[in-house]
Short mmCIF file of C-alpha atoms in Angstrom, two decimals:
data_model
loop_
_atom_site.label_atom_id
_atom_site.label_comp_id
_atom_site.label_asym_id
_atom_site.label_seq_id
_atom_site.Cartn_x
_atom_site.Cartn_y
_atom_site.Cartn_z
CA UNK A 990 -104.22 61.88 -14.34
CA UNK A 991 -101.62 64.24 -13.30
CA UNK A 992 -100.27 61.40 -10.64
CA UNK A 993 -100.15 59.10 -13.28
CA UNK A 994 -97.88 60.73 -15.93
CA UNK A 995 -95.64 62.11 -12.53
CA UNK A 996 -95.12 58.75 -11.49
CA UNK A 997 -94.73 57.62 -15.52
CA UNK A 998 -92.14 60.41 -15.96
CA UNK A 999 -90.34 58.67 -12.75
CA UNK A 1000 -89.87 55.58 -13.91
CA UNK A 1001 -88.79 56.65 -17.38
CA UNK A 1002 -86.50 58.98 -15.89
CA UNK A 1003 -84.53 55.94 -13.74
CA UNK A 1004 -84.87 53.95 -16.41
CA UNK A 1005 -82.99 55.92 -18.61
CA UNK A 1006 -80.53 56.15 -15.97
CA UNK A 1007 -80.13 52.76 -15.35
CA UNK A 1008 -79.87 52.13 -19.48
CA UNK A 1009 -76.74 54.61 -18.92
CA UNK A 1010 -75.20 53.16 -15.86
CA UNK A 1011 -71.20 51.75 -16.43
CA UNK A 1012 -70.92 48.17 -16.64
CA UNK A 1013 -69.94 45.79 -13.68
CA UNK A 1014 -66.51 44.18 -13.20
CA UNK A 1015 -67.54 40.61 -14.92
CA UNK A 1016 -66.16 42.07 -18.26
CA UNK A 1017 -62.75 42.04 -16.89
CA UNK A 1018 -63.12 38.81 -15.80
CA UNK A 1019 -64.13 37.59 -19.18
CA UNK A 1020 -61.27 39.18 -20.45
CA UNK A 1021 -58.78 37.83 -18.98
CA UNK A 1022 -60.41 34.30 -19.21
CA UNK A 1023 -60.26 35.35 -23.06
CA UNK A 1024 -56.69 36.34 -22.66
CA UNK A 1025 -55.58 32.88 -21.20
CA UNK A 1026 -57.40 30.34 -23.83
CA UNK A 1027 -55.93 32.87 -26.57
CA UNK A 1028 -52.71 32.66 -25.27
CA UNK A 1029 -53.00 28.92 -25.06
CA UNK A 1030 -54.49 28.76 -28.63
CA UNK A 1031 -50.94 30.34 -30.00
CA UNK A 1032 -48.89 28.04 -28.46
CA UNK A 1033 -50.78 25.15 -29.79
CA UNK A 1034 -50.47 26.74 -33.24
CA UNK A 1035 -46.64 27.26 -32.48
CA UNK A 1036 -46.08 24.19 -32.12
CA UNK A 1037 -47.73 22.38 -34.69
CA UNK A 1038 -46.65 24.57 -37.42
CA UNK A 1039 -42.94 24.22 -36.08
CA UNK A 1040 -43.76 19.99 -36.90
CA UNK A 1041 -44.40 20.51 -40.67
CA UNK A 1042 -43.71 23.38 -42.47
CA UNK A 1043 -46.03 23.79 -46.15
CA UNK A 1044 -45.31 25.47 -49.20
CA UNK A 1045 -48.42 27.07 -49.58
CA UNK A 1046 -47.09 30.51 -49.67
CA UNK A 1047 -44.19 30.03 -52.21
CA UNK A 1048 -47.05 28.58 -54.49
CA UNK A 1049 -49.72 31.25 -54.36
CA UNK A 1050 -49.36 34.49 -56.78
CA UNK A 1051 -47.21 37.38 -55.10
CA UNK A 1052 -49.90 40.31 -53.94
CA UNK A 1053 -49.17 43.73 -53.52
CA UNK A 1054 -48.50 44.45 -50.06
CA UNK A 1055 -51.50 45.49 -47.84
CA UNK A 1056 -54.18 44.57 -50.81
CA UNK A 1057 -56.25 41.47 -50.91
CA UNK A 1058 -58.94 41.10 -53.48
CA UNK A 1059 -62.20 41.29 -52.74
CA UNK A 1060 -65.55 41.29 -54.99
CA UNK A 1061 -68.93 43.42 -54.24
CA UNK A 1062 -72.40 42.52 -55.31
CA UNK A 1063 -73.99 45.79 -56.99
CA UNK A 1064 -77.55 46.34 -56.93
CA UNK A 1065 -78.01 44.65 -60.38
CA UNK A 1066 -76.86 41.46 -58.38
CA UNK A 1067 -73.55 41.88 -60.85
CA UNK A 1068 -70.58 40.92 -58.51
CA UNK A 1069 -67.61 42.91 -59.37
CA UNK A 1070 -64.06 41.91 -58.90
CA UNK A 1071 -61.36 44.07 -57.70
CA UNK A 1072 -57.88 42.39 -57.76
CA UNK A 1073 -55.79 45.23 -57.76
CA UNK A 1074 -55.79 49.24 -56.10
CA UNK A 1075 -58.55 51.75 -57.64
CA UNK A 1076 -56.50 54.48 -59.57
CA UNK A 1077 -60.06 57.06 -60.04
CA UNK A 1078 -62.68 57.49 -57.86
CA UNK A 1079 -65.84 59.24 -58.51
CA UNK A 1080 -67.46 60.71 -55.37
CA UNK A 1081 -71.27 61.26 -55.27
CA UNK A 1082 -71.59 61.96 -51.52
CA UNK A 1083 -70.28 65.06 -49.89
CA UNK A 1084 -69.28 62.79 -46.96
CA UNK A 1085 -67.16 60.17 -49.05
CA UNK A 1086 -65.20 63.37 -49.94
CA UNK A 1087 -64.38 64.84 -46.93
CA UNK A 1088 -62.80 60.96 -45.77
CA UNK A 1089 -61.06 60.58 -49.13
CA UNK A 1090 -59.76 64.18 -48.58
CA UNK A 1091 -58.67 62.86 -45.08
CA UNK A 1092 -57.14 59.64 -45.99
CA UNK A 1093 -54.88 61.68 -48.69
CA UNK A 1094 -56.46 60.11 -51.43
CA UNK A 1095 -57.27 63.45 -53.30
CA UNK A 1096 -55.05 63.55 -56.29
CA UNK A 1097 -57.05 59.84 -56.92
CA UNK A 1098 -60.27 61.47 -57.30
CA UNK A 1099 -61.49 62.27 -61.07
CA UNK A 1100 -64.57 63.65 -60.43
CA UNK A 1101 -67.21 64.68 -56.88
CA UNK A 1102 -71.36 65.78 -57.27
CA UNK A 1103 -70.82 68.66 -54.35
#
């Protein structure tokens, strides 16, 4: 029995080694094959947006710069929209806090449980 969990203790012990072993070169590879169709991709797009320019943008409402609307599903499968910048937040987790704390976002916080 004693050989048994020795030689079980072995093999989980280079397993776990292998698990944590760095990566071989082929990601670099894949990379730069990546690299290549993307940079081929753009100057397909170049040109055919350089053929007919749209109006799209000058017909769409102005946004605020660095929002974009989004909506949420709550748990009461309500979706709620939010088309423009929370001005309160209510924080009922001690770690939400901390990161609205960190982001500078404290003087938009109204209320916190902790």
């Amino acid at each position: 029995m004693k050989k048994f969990s020795v030689v079980l203790l072995a093999f989980l012990l280079a397993f776990n080694l292998m698990a944590c072993a760095p990566q071989t070169e082929t990601p670099a590879e894949t990379t730069a094959a990546t690299t290549e169709a993307a940079t081929t991709e753009a100057f397909s797009t170049e040109a055919a947006s350089t053929e007919a320019p749209t109006t799209e943008a000058a017909t769409t409402a102005p946004e605020k710069a660095g929002y974009t609307p989004f909506s949420v599903v709550t748990f009461e499968d309500k979706e709620v929209t939010f088309d423009h910048v929370p001005e309160r937040v209510v924080s009922f987790n001690l770690h939400t806090t901390e990161n609205l704390l960190a982001l500078g976002l404290g003087d938009k916080m109204v209320g916190r449980s902790y």
